[in-house]
Short mmCIF file of C-alpha atoms in Angstrom, two decimals:
data_model
loop_
_atom_site.label_atom_id
_atom_site.label_comp_id
_atom_site.label_asym_id
_atom_site.label_seq_id
_atom_site.Cartn_x
_atom_site.Cartn_y
_atom_site.Cartn_z
CA LEU A 1 1.26 -1.44 -13.10
CA ILE A 2 1.24 1.68 -10.97
CA LEU A 3 1.38 1.07 -7.22
CA VAL A 4 0.24 3.99 -5.22
CA ARG A 5 0.74 4.46 -1.54
CA HIS A 6 -2.29 6.24 -0.03
CA ALA A 7 -2.07 9.88 1.09
CA ALA A 8 -1.35 10.93 4.67
CA PRO A 9 -4.03 9.72 7.18
CA ARG A 10 -5.48 11.45 10.28
CA GLN A 11 -4.02 9.26 12.99
CA ASP A 12 -6.49 8.15 15.61
CA PRO A 13 -4.86 6.24 18.43
CA ALA A 14 -8.29 4.90 19.50
CA GLN A 15 -8.70 3.14 16.11
CA PRO A 16 -6.54 0.57 14.29
CA ALA A 17 -4.77 2.16 11.36
CA SER A 18 -6.84 0.06 9.00
CA ARG A 19 -9.84 2.35 9.84
CA TRP A 20 -8.12 5.73 9.52
CA GLN A 21 -9.45 8.42 7.08
CA LEU A 22 -7.24 10.81 5.23
CA SER A 23 -6.10 14.03 6.89
CA ASP A 24 -6.74 17.41 5.45
CA ALA A 25 -3.23 17.45 4.16
CA GLY A 26 -3.60 14.04 2.77
CA ARG A 27 -6.72 15.08 0.80
CA LEU A 28 -5.01 18.21 -0.50
CA SER A 29 -2.03 16.06 -1.68
CA CYS A 30 -4.28 14.01 -3.99
CA ALA A 31 -4.47 16.74 -6.64
CA PRO A 32 -0.73 16.77 -7.23
CA LEU A 33 -0.83 12.93 -6.93
CA ALA A 34 -3.39 12.79 -9.72
CA ALA A 35 -1.15 15.09 -11.83
CA ARG A 36 1.84 12.72 -11.43
CA LEU A 37 -0.41 9.68 -12.29
CA ALA A 38 -1.79 11.31 -15.39
CA ALA A 39 1.74 11.09 -16.92
CA HIS A 40 1.42 7.31 -16.80
CA ALA A 41 -2.13 7.31 -18.31
CA PRO A 42 -3.85 4.84 -16.01
CA ASP A 43 -7.09 3.32 -17.33
CA VAL A 44 -8.58 2.35 -13.94
CA VAL A 45 -8.01 2.91 -10.25
CA VAL A 46 -8.33 -0.11 -7.88
CA THR A 47 -8.00 0.40 -4.18
CA SER A 48 -7.77 -1.68 -1.06
CA VAL A 49 -10.87 -1.65 1.14
CA GLU A 50 -9.16 0.53 3.81
CA PRO A 51 -10.67 4.00 4.09
CA LYS A 52 -7.49 5.89 3.48
CA ALA A 53 -6.85 4.03 0.22
CA VAL A 54 -10.42 4.16 -0.87
CA GLU A 55 -10.47 8.00 -0.28
CA THR A 56 -7.06 8.52 -2.00
CA GLY A 57 -8.23 6.47 -4.96
CA ALA A 58 -11.66 8.20 -5.20
CA LEU A 59 -10.06 11.67 -5.24
CA VAL A 60 -7.47 10.73 -7.86
CA ALA A 61 -10.09 8.85 -10.04
CA ALA A 62 -12.50 11.75 -9.89
CA ARG A 63 -9.73 14.20 -10.87
CA LEU A 64 -8.66 11.98 -13.84
CA GLY A 65 -12.11 10.95 -14.90
CA LEU A 66 -11.40 7.20 -14.36
CA PRO A 67 -13.36 4.23 -13.21
CA ILE A 68 -12.67 3.08 -9.67
CA GLU A 69 -13.23 -0.21 -7.90
CA GLN A 70 -12.10 -1.93 -4.69
CA ALA A 71 -10.37 -5.29 -4.41
CA ASP A 72 -10.00 -7.70 -1.52
CA GLY A 73 -6.46 -8.68 -0.53
CA LEU A 74 -4.90 -5.21 -1.23
CA HIS A 75 -5.04 -4.19 2.42
CA GLU A 76 -2.08 -3.42 4.61
CA HIS A 77 -0.14 -6.07 6.55
CA ARG A 78 -2.68 -7.15 9.19
CA ARG A 79 -2.02 -5.43 12.57
CA GLU A 80 -5.42 -4.79 14.01
CA ARG A 81 -4.47 -5.59 17.64
CA VAL A 82 -1.23 -3.66 17.54
CA PRO A 83 -1.43 -0.72 19.92
CA PHE A 84 -0.67 2.75 18.83
CA THR A 85 2.95 3.52 19.56
CA SER A 86 5.73 6.10 18.89
CA PRO A 87 6.99 6.46 15.36
CA GLU A 88 10.38 5.02 16.42
CA GLN A 89 8.90 1.93 17.92
CA PHE A 90 6.64 1.47 14.90
CA GLU A 91 9.65 1.65 12.63
CA ARG A 92 11.53 -0.93 14.70
CA SER A 93 8.53 -3.27 14.49
CA VAL A 94 8.30 -2.94 10.69
CA VAL A 95 12.03 -3.50 10.26
CA ALA A 96 11.68 -6.67 12.39
CA LEU A 97 8.76 -7.76 10.04
CA PHE A 98 11.00 -7.34 6.99
CA GLU A 99 14.02 -9.04 8.49
CA ARG A 100 12.15 -12.00 9.80
CA PRO A 101 9.56 -12.67 7.07
CA ASP A 102 8.56 -16.09 8.28
CA GLU A 103 8.14 -15.10 11.93
CA LEU A 104 5.05 -13.30 13.37
CA ALA A 105 7.19 -10.16 14.25
CA LEU A 106 4.32 -7.67 14.07
CA GLY A 107 0.48 -7.97 13.99
CA GLU A 108 -1.49 -10.99 12.86
CA GLU A 109 0.38 -12.19 9.73
CA THR A 110 3.97 -12.74 8.84
CA ALA A 111 5.68 -10.73 6.09
CA ARG A 112 5.53 -13.79 3.84
CA GLN A 113 1.84 -14.28 4.38
CA ALA A 114 1.05 -10.63 3.72
CA GLY A 115 3.35 -10.61 0.60
CA ASP A 116 1.63 -13.78 -0.78
CA ARG A 117 -1.88 -12.30 -0.08
CA PHE A 118 -0.97 -9.04 -1.76
CA GLU A 119 0.71 -10.86 -4.67
CA ARG A 120 -2.48 -12.94 -5.40
CA ALA A 121 -4.70 -9.79 -5.08
CA VAL A 122 -2.44 -7.84 -7.56
CA GLN A 123 -2.43 -10.68 -9.96
CA ASP A 124 -6.21 -11.00 -9.74
CA VAL A 125 -6.55 -7.31 -10.48
CA LEU A 126 -4.20 -7.57 -13.56
CA ALA A 127 -6.17 -10.61 -14.86
CA ARG A 128 -9.38 -8.65 -14.69
CA HIS A 129 -7.69 -5.66 -16.54
CA PRO A 130 -5.60 -7.27 -19.23
CA ALA A 131 -3.83 -4.77 -21.60
CA GLU A 132 -4.76 -1.79 -19.28
CA THR A 133 -2.63 0.36 -17.11
CA VAL A 134 -3.81 -0.24 -13.63
CA ALA A 135 -3.25 2.09 -10.65
CA VAL A 136 -3.45 0.12 -7.47
CA VAL A 137 -3.91 2.32 -4.31
CA ALA A 138 -2.64 0.37 -1.36
CA HIS A 139 -0.25 0.61 1.61
CA GLY A 140 3.50 1.04 2.35
CA THR A 141 4.40 -2.36 3.82
CA ALA A 142 2.29 -4.40 1.35
CA ILE A 143 3.66 -2.44 -1.59
CA THR A 144 7.25 -2.87 -0.28
CA LEU A 145 6.88 -6.61 0.08
CA PHE A 146 5.55 -6.83 -3.45
CA VAL A 147 8.38 -4.66 -4.99
CA ALA A 148 11.11 -6.36 -3.05
CA ARG A 149 9.87 -9.79 -4.18
CA HIS A 150 9.96 -8.79 -7.77
CA THR A 151 13.06 -6.60 -7.88
CA GLY A 152 15.31 -7.88 -5.18
CA LEU A 153 15.54 -4.38 -3.62
CA ALA A 154 16.25 -4.24 0.11
CA PRO A 155 12.75 -3.88 1.70
CA VAL A 156 13.74 -1.70 4.71
CA ALA A 157 15.49 0.96 2.61
CA PHE A 158 12.65 0.93 0.05
CA TRP A 159 10.08 1.27 2.66
CA ARG A 160 11.76 4.18 4.41
CA ARG A 161 11.85 6.01 1.09
CA LEU A 162 8.10 5.81 0.45
CA GLY A 163 6.28 9.05 1.13
CA LEU A 164 2.61 9.64 1.80
CA PRO A 165 1.56 9.40 -1.02
CA ALA A 166 4.05 7.68 -3.22
CA VAL A 167 4.03 6.27 -6.79
CA VAL A 168 5.86 3.18 -7.91
CA VAL A 169 5.67 2.21 -11.60
CA MET A 170 6.46 -1.33 -12.79
CA SER A 171 6.52 -2.82 -16.19
CA LEU A 172 4.21 -5.59 -17.34
CA PRO A 173 4.58 -8.46 -17.72
CA GLY A 174 8.04 -8.48 -16.19
CA LEU A 175 7.28 -6.45 -13.14
CA GLU A 176 10.54 -4.47 -13.40
CA LEU A 177 10.87 -1.21 -11.58
CA LEU A 178 10.60 1.63 -13.91
#
C-alpha cells in the first residue's frame, strides 16, 4: 500500500480546502513524484474525490501509464465550515484534533470519526484490488490518522514531517511502515 499526500494546492481563501486545485508548483512536482512511485511499481492509482488529490493522481497515473479511479471516503478530515486562517492557527487546530481524537476539535468530524471513515475506505480499495500494489492519493490528516493507528507513531510529529507531496509505503497485509 502506497499512501500519497497530494501535491501543493493553490490556496483560495474564498473556498473550502476540499475544493482547491493544484498550484503550478504542485503540478510540476508530480513528475518527480511519479518517478518516486515508479520504484514501488504500483498497479493502480486510487484518489479521493477532492480536486487536488484527483489532479495529483491523474498526473502521476498518466506519467506511469496506470489506471486511475476515485473512491469515496478517502477525503480529508471534514472541515468545510472552518474559515481560512494563518498557518500557525491551522497547525494549532490540527494538533488539537490529534490530541483530542474523540472531541470535535476542528471541523465537522472528530479525529476518530475521520480515521474510521478513512480506514473503511482504504480497506474497501484493498478488497477491490487484491494482490495489487495500490497507490492511494489522499490528504495529510487522514493519512496521518491511518498511519498512527497502524504503527503507533505519534500523529503530530508524523503529520509535521509530511511534505506536499509525500509518499508513505506500508506492507500488506500487516500495514507496517516500510
